Amino acid sequence: MDILNALVAFTNFVIVPGTAYGAQLALGALGVTLIYGILRFSNFAHGDTMAFGTMFVVLITAAMKSIGISFGPLPTALLALPFAILCTMALVLITDRAVYRFYRKVKAAPVMLVIVSMGVMFVMNGAVRMIVGTDDRRFADGERFLITARDFKTMTGLSEGLAIRTTQVITVVTAVVVVAALFWFLNKTRTGKSMRAYSDNEDLALLSGINPERVVTVTWLIVAALATIAGTLYGLDKSFKPFIYMQLLLPIFASAIVGGLGSPLGAIAGGFVIAFSEVTLTYAFKKVITYLGPDGWAPDGLVQLLSTDYKFAVSFAILIIVLLFKPTGLFKGKSV
Amino acid sequence: MSQSHVAQTAPNRAPLYFGMMAVLIIAVGFLQSWNSALFILNMGLISAIMALGVNLQWGFAGLFNVGVMGFVALGGLAVVLISTSPVGEAWQAGGLRVLFGLAIGVATIVGGIVFWAMLRGNKYRALFIAAWLIAGFFIFRAVFDPAVAAIEAVNPAISGNLGGLGLPVLIAWPVGGLFAAGAAWLVAKTALGLRSDYLAIATLGIAEIIIAVLKNEDWLGRGVKNVIGLPRPVPYEIDLQQSEWFIGLMQSIGANPVTASSIFVKLCYAGLFFAVIIILITAMQLALNSPWGRMMRAIRDNEVSSEAMGKNVTGRHLQIFVLGAAICGLAGAMMTTLDGQLTPSSYQPLRFTFLVWVMVIVGGSGNNWGAVLGGLFIWFLWVEVEPIGRFIAEVITSGMADTSALKAVILERTVYVRPLTMGLVLLFVLRFNPRGLLPER
């Protein structure tokens, strides 16, 4: 029986990665939920928008490194991020003007816009692959660990190590800053309030003189920033592979729906619910249980509830359970 | 879904478009090779069947299914489970135990649902159900896991799975449809009646899960080790090349027996596929022009008023969703038969879900002939865009040195011109001709 070591092992393999992944999903889901709230459709191109934004980061980072710019112990990608956000904003606004605006003007059914976003997804998907190819790219540099497992062991004298990667800390800190800024914007500024008003009741908002095109433009700008940040944090933490970003669509949508589509707070809660369930259910608990059980005893198998290949099944199962019992999500989203 | 009255006066352009499609495929035959032309035709026909399935769901009921890939893959699995021969040793090692484990899993879920209904009003209901499900899960794993390990240990290099029933492969086609229908029923039971977006995400999820099962459950279909050499409903090239009548026939028309045998096999497939399409279209046209079909369109165009007329909207949606998925499953089984192998890692959502959507939209949603045309045409584009892109890239890079890294990169990445073109085609059609090439009448 060794509770302390068990706790450290659990923190190291479940809590820390789960928190980082949850923050990434939350940022992705915020983008989906904002589009849903303001433009009223499920944006299938969101995963590829994230890939596009991250691609800009990867390219700008490479350019910066080649002329010798670095960010000391932090990844250079963080310096490249603001520029990449600007590029993504331009891309998203051009897409809106060229594609989506027409359907707003003719007041097309929301499902029409979903199909249109499928077309945008195809185009972005092809474009990203044509520009950077499909290779796995690691673009994180700087200090790899904040605390390595060995440092932790010598510091505490425990036999179990706790490693915290720089990228994980950056993910959580950035997510907190971004979410705080977003909520400040939505709740305190005039534009943010007009966005919420537009999302709650379009007709009433139009009657009170809110300019819908302005609201839509601001929404796209915010979504572009969120998508780029989410994609970059995910890429820093794992690696940049365009294919993976399309697969992220499912957990991101699950997060947004579990939290309640259209509710920013729900998107964050949903992101963490999905991330922690995924990580917990696919973690092999052998080590933790060995520490908790009597001395000299170990469980036979890996004590893994689900193989990691089924992590999509987890987001799906949670989605179904929430839909069955609380169809509008945990935080009462809207239903069209 | 804006209705325009202009279409009433437009002539029926179907024969013209199908004629043009035939010319395109024949042109491939003359310019590239007849083998490529028939390859495009065969896969185009299968794509057309997938598009028919999606068109049934979307065009006639407005149901948004983005899980086509999953249903197609289930059809492929059916081919393995029906047509390969059983692995006796594996069945002895743990066949019955696997089935027993699966039965426990199903019983756990069904029991959970039944008890949930029975214990209504009991304040410990949630607790009891959770305990039931968790206990069931661990019993399931305890029975299931050793059996799987035993089966996968049997000859892992060539089998490692239970094998199939050893029946003729054509039986697998309707069975593939049944598999897909079963999965679709489960999805529809949970997600229909909720918002349309939820159905979309649910189907997206189930498709990913089906692919994950195919990739990881080696005892079922060998997972990523693939099943190759599936039986065929048509003769083998090598047999044809050695048979007297075929050689004699080819000599009399002056053809090379080797090339001709492969063309002959493809023609046989094409014949089978044409037969399936004709049966399907006849059945669908009859159904859709019947009172049932009119009811479906009435429901699509106005759910509220149909409900007020006493139509069971959710029930009808369930019906049509399951039917559409079954057609996709059938197409999946046909495709795996044509390929002669099941490769779970080749199922990509872009290719098997979203491309089929492009086919339906471009062809004309709500029109079966449109779905067929869209399937043929978009598949043709998907195949031919790559050589065209490569040609353009070669022209652009012709001035560069052969050793240039840039040239290699440009040439390598022209493959990705495919999704780009498909997206542009979809966006242009949606913008300028949203009713598709052959609009619904």
XYZ file of N, CA and C in Angstrom, chain A residues 208-322:
345
model
N -32.745 46.246 -32.547
C -32.059 47.245 -31.722
C -30.832 47.799 -32.428
N -30.742 47.578 -33.730
C -29.745 48.273 -34.531
C -28.373 47.633 -34.556
N -28.295 46.336 -34.239
C -27.000 45.666 -34.325
C -26.736 45.311 -35.782
N -25.518 45.581 -36.245
C -25.166 45.289 -37.629
C -24.748 43.827 -37.740
N -25.567 42.983 -38.393
C -25.282 41.552 -38.394
C -23.945 41.225 -39.048
N -23.605 41.911 -40.140
C -22.355 41.593 -40.835
C -21.160 41.838 -39.929
N -21.263 42.893 -39.102
C -20.168 43.195 -38.187
C -20.027 42.078 -37.152
N -21.174 41.642 -36.622
C -21.150 40.556 -35.633
C -20.513 39.310 -36.248
N -20.922 38.997 -37.478
C -20.393 37.801 -38.134
C -18.884 37.933 -38.345
N -18.456 39.105 -38.816
C -17.021 39.307 -39.051
C -16.226 39.121 -37.768
N -16.701 39.758 -36.687
C -15.977 39.628 -35.422
C -15.938 38.167 -34.981
N -17.059 37.468 -35.167
C -17.091 36.046 -34.792
C -16.036 35.259 -35.547
N -15.961 35.464 -36.870
C -14.964 34.729 -37.659
C -13.555 35.053 -37.179
N -13.322 36.341 -36.854
C -11.977 36.707 -36.399
C -11.632 35.951 -35.120
N -12.582 35.924 -34.180
C -12.326 35.224 -32.915
C -12.119 33.736 -33.172
N -12.975 33.178 -34.037
C -12.869 31.743 -34.314
C -11.523 31.414 -34.957
N -11.065 32.277 -35.855
C -9.763 32.041 -36.495
C -8.672 32.007 -35.438
N -8.724 32.973 -34.494
C -7.708 33.003 -33.446
C -7.795 31.744 -32.593
N -9.004 31.385 -32.186
C -9.179 30.198 -31.335
C -8.683 28.946 -32.043
N -9.049 28.805 -33.324
C -8.663 27.598 -34.063
C -7.148 27.519 -34.182
N -6.503 28.655 -34.501
C -5.048 28.633 -34.649
C -4.388 28.275 -33.327
N -4.885 28.886 -32.237
C -4.269 28.611 -30.934
C -4.486 27.152 -30.549
N -5.718 26.665 -30.708
C -6.000 25.271 -30.346
C -5.125 24.326 -31.158
N -5.066 24.564 -32.461
C -4.271 23.686 -33.325
C -2.806 23.724 -32.966
N -2.290 24.926 -32.684
C -0.872 25.051 -32.369
C -0.544 24.359 -31.053
N -1.417 24.546 -30.055
C -1.150 23.911 -28.760
C -1.166 22.390 -28.906
N -2.136 21.894 -29.679
C -2.195 20.450 -29.900
C -0.930 19.981 -30.625
N -0.539 20.738 -31.644
C 0.637 20.367 -32.424
C 1.911 20.416 -31.598
N 2.029 21.437 -30.723
C 3.217 21.534 -29.864
C 3.264 20.351 -28.923
N 2.107 20.001 -28.370
C 2.034 18.947 -27.373
C 2.311 17.585 -28.005
N 1.706 17.342 -29.174
C 1.941 16.068 -29.856
C 2.822 16.334 -31.071
N 2.203 16.441 -32.236
C 2.967 16.823 -33.422
C 1.959 17.309 -34.452
N 2.457 17.915 -35.520
C 1.548 18.443 -36.532
C 1.409 17.447 -37.660
N 0.217 16.896 -37.791
C -0.045 15.961 -38.873
C -1.438 16.301 -39.393
N -1.543 16.816 -40.631
C -2.837 17.330 -41.099
C -3.981 16.335 -40.914
N -3.707 15.058 -41.115
C -4.747 14.032 -41.037
C -5.414 13.984 -39.661
N -4.565 14.136 -38.614
C -5.071 14.051 -37.241
C -6.088 15.155 -36.967
N -5.875 16.322 -37.575
C -6.748 17.448 -37.253
C -8.165 17.198 -37.736
N -8.298 16.432 -38.811
C -9.644 16.118 -39.262
C -10.293 15.139 -38.295
N -9.476 14.236 -37.744
C -10.019 13.277 -36.781
C -10.428 13.954 -35.483
N -9.780 15.084 -35.165
C -10.123 15.802 -33.936
C -11.544 16.337 -33.980
N -12.087 16.423 -35.192
C -13.430 16.970 -35.366
C -14.427 16.270 -34.449
N -14.307 14.956 -34.327
C -15.295 14.204 -33.539
C -15.232 14.570 -32.056
N -14.060 14.451 -31.386
C -14.052 14.861 -29.977
C -14.414 16.342 -29.778
N -14.046 17.185 -30.741
C -14.366 18.608 -30.588
C -15.875 18.823 -30.652
N -16.506 18.198 -31.633
C -17.965 18.326 -31.727
C -18.622 17.714 -30.493
N -18.092 16.559 -30.069
C -18.660 15.924 -28.883
C -18.573 16.876 -27.695
N -17.415 17.552 -27.528
C -17.259 18.494 -26.419
C -18.295 19.594 -26.505
N -18.439 20.163 -27.702
C -19.354 21.282 -27.866
C -20.793 20.850 -27.586
N -21.163 19.655 -28.044
C -22.550 19.207 -27.859
C -22.792 18.800 -26.413
N -21.817 18.084 -25.819
C -21.968 17.679 -24.423
C -22.153 18.913 -23.547
N -21.384 19.969 -23.836
C -21.513 21.184 -23.043
C -22.792 21.941 -23.364
N -23.328 21.736 -24.542
C -24.497 22.500 -24.966
C -24.080 23.417 -26.102
N -24.477 23.081 -27.341
C -24.068 23.880 -28.501
C -24.477 25.329 -28.324
N -23.560 26.238 -28.581
C -23.866 27.653 -28.460
C -23.490 28.232 -27.106
N -23.116 27.384 -26.161
C -22.745 27.894 -24.841
C -21.230 27.825 -24.643
N -20.551 28.976 -24.574
C -19.093 28.973 -24.425
C -18.633 28.265 -23.156
N -19.345 28.507 -22.051
C -18.966 27.849 -20.811
C -19.087 26.332 -20.955
N -20.166 25.914 -21.633
C -20.398 24.492 -21.862
C -19.279 23.866 -22.684
N -18.783 24.617 -23.690
C -17.719 24.076 -24.540
C -16.497 23.741 -23.701
N -16.183 24.605 -22.735
C -15.005 24.357 -21.906
C -15.244 23.133 -21.023
N -16.409 23.105 -20.360
C -16.732 21.948 -19.513
C -16.711 20.678 -20.343
N -17.350 20.719 -21.527
C -17.410 19.549 -22.395
C -16.018 19.074 -22.778
N -15.132 20.014 -23.110
C -13.772 19.657 -23.499
C -13.088 18.844 -22.412
N -13.236 19.304 -21.151
C -12.559 18.582 -20.073
C -13.244 17.254 -19.772
N -14.575 17.213 -19.871
C -15.282 15.944 -19.637
C -14.795 14.902 -20.638
N -14.771 15.287 -21.919
C -14.364 14.337 -22.950
C -12.901 13.927 -22.764
N -12.038 14.907 -22.520
C -10.609 14.607 -22.427
C -10.330 13.671 -21.259
N -10.899 13.992 -20.088
C -10.602 13.142 -18.935
C -11.188 11.755 -19.100
N -12.386 11.653 -19.679
C -12.929 10.309 -19.868
C -12.054 9.520 -20.821
N -11.628 10.172 -21.911
C -10.790 9.463 -22.887
C -9.518 8.954 -22.227
N -8.833 9.853 -21.520
C -7.541 9.476 -20.945
C -7.733 8.432 -19.850
N -8.745 8.610 -18.991
C -8.934 7.674 -17.881
C -9.300 6.279 -18.387
N -10.221 6.222 -19.337
C -10.694 4.910 -19.773
C -9.656 4.169 -20.599
N -8.728 4.895 -21.214
C -7.746 4.190 -22.031
C -6.401 4.049 -21.317
N -6.323 4.483 -20.051
C -5.062 4.346 -19.322
C -4.969 2.966 -18.688
N -3.773 2.364 -18.762
C -3.562 1.070 -18.127
C -3.242 1.293 -16.648
N -4.160 0.857 -15.779
C -4.049 1.186 -14.360
C -3.139 0.248 -13.568
N -2.449 -0.637 -14.267
C -1.654 -1.645 -13.571
C -0.754 -1.034 -12.485
N -0.023 0.014 -12.862
C 0.944 0.618 -11.962
C 0.250 1.159 -10.712
N -0.815 1.921 -10.933
C -1.513 2.547 -9.813
C -2.044 1.488 -8.860
N -2.620 0.422 -9.440
C -3.222 -0.614 -8.591
C -2.152 -1.397 -7.847
N -0.996 -1.597 -8.526
C 0.103 -2.278 -7.843
C 0.505 -1.508 -6.589
N 0.561 -0.187 -6.699
C 0.916 0.624 -5.526
C -0.149 0.539 -4.446
N -1.403 0.491 -4.880
C -2.495 0.531 -3.906
C -2.732 -0.820 -3.244
N -2.433 -1.916 -3.971
C -2.684 -3.248 -3.438
C -1.675 -3.605 -2.354
N -1.801 -4.824 -1.793
C -0.846 -5.263 -0.777
C 0.554 -5.403 -1.374
N 1.563 -5.321 -0.536
C 2.950 -5.378 -1.013
C 3.232 -6.685 -1.742
N 4.037 -6.588 -2.779
C 4.453 -7.794 -3.481
C 3.377 -8.397 -4.373
N 2.269 -7.693 -4.547
C 1.194 -8.217 -5.390
C 1.009 -7.296 -6.593
N 0.710 -7.855 -7.726
C 0.445 -7.028 -8.903
C -0.680 -7.661 -9.705
N -1.551 -6.853 -10.303
C -2.624 -7.435 -11.117
C -2.056 -8.108 -12.353
N -2.790 -9.083 -12.890
C -2.292 -9.858 -14.015
C -2.158 -9.041 -15.291
N -3.273 -8.472 -15.719
C -3.254 -7.780 -17.009
C -2.773 -6.352 -16.861
N -3.082 -5.548 -17.869
C -2.706 -4.139 -17.837
C -3.734 -3.308 -17.063
N -4.877 -3.914 -16.779
C -6.009 -3.219 -16.151
C -6.366 -1.976 -16.959
N -6.515 -2.177 -18.256
C -6.873 -1.078 -19.139
C -8.316 -1.321 -19.569
N -9.174 -0.342 -19.315
C -10.587 -0.572 -19.601
C -10.835 -0.688 -21.096
N -10.165 0.140 -21.867
C -10.369 0.146 -23.314
C -9.018 0.357 -23.971
N -8.816 -0.298 -25.118
C -7.556 -0.054 -25.819
C -7.576 1.374 -26.375
N -6.395 2.011 -26.463
C -6.354 3.417 -26.879
C -6.938 3.620 -28.268
N -6.997 2.537 -29.043
C -7.557 2.679 -30.386
C -9.035 3.025 -30.338
N -9.653 2.782 -29.190
C -11.084 3.048 -29.092
C -11.372 4.385 -28.431
N -10.397 5.304 -28.464
C -10.660 6.548 -27.746
C -11.813 7.333 -28.373
N -12.043 7.138 -29.680
C -13.181 7.820 -30.294
C -14.496 7.272 -29.752
N -14.465 5.980 -29.409
C -15.686 5.373 -28.873
C -16.071 6.051 -27.566
N -15.057 6.518 -26.812
C -15.365 7.164 -25.539
C -16.120 8.470 -25.773
N -15.573 9.324 -26.650
C -16.284 10.598 -26.881
C -17.677 10.320 -27.411
N -17.770 9.274 -28.238
C -19.065 8.954 -28.818
C -20.049 8.484 -27.742
N -19.569 7.593 -26.858
C -20.468 7.061 -25.827
C -20.962 8.185 -24.915
N -20.044 9.081 -24.529
C -20.459 10.184 -23.658
C -21.476 11.060 -24.374
N -21.197 11.304 -25.641
C -22.119 12.114 -26.440
C -23.518 11.494 -26.426
N -23.582 10.190 -26.662
C -24.888 9.511 -26.719
C -25.580 9.582 -25.355
N -24.805 9.331 -24.284
C -25.418 9.345 -22.952
C -26.001 10.727 -22.663
N -25.203 11.769 -22.956
C -25.705 13.124 -22.685
C -26.924 13.428 -23.549
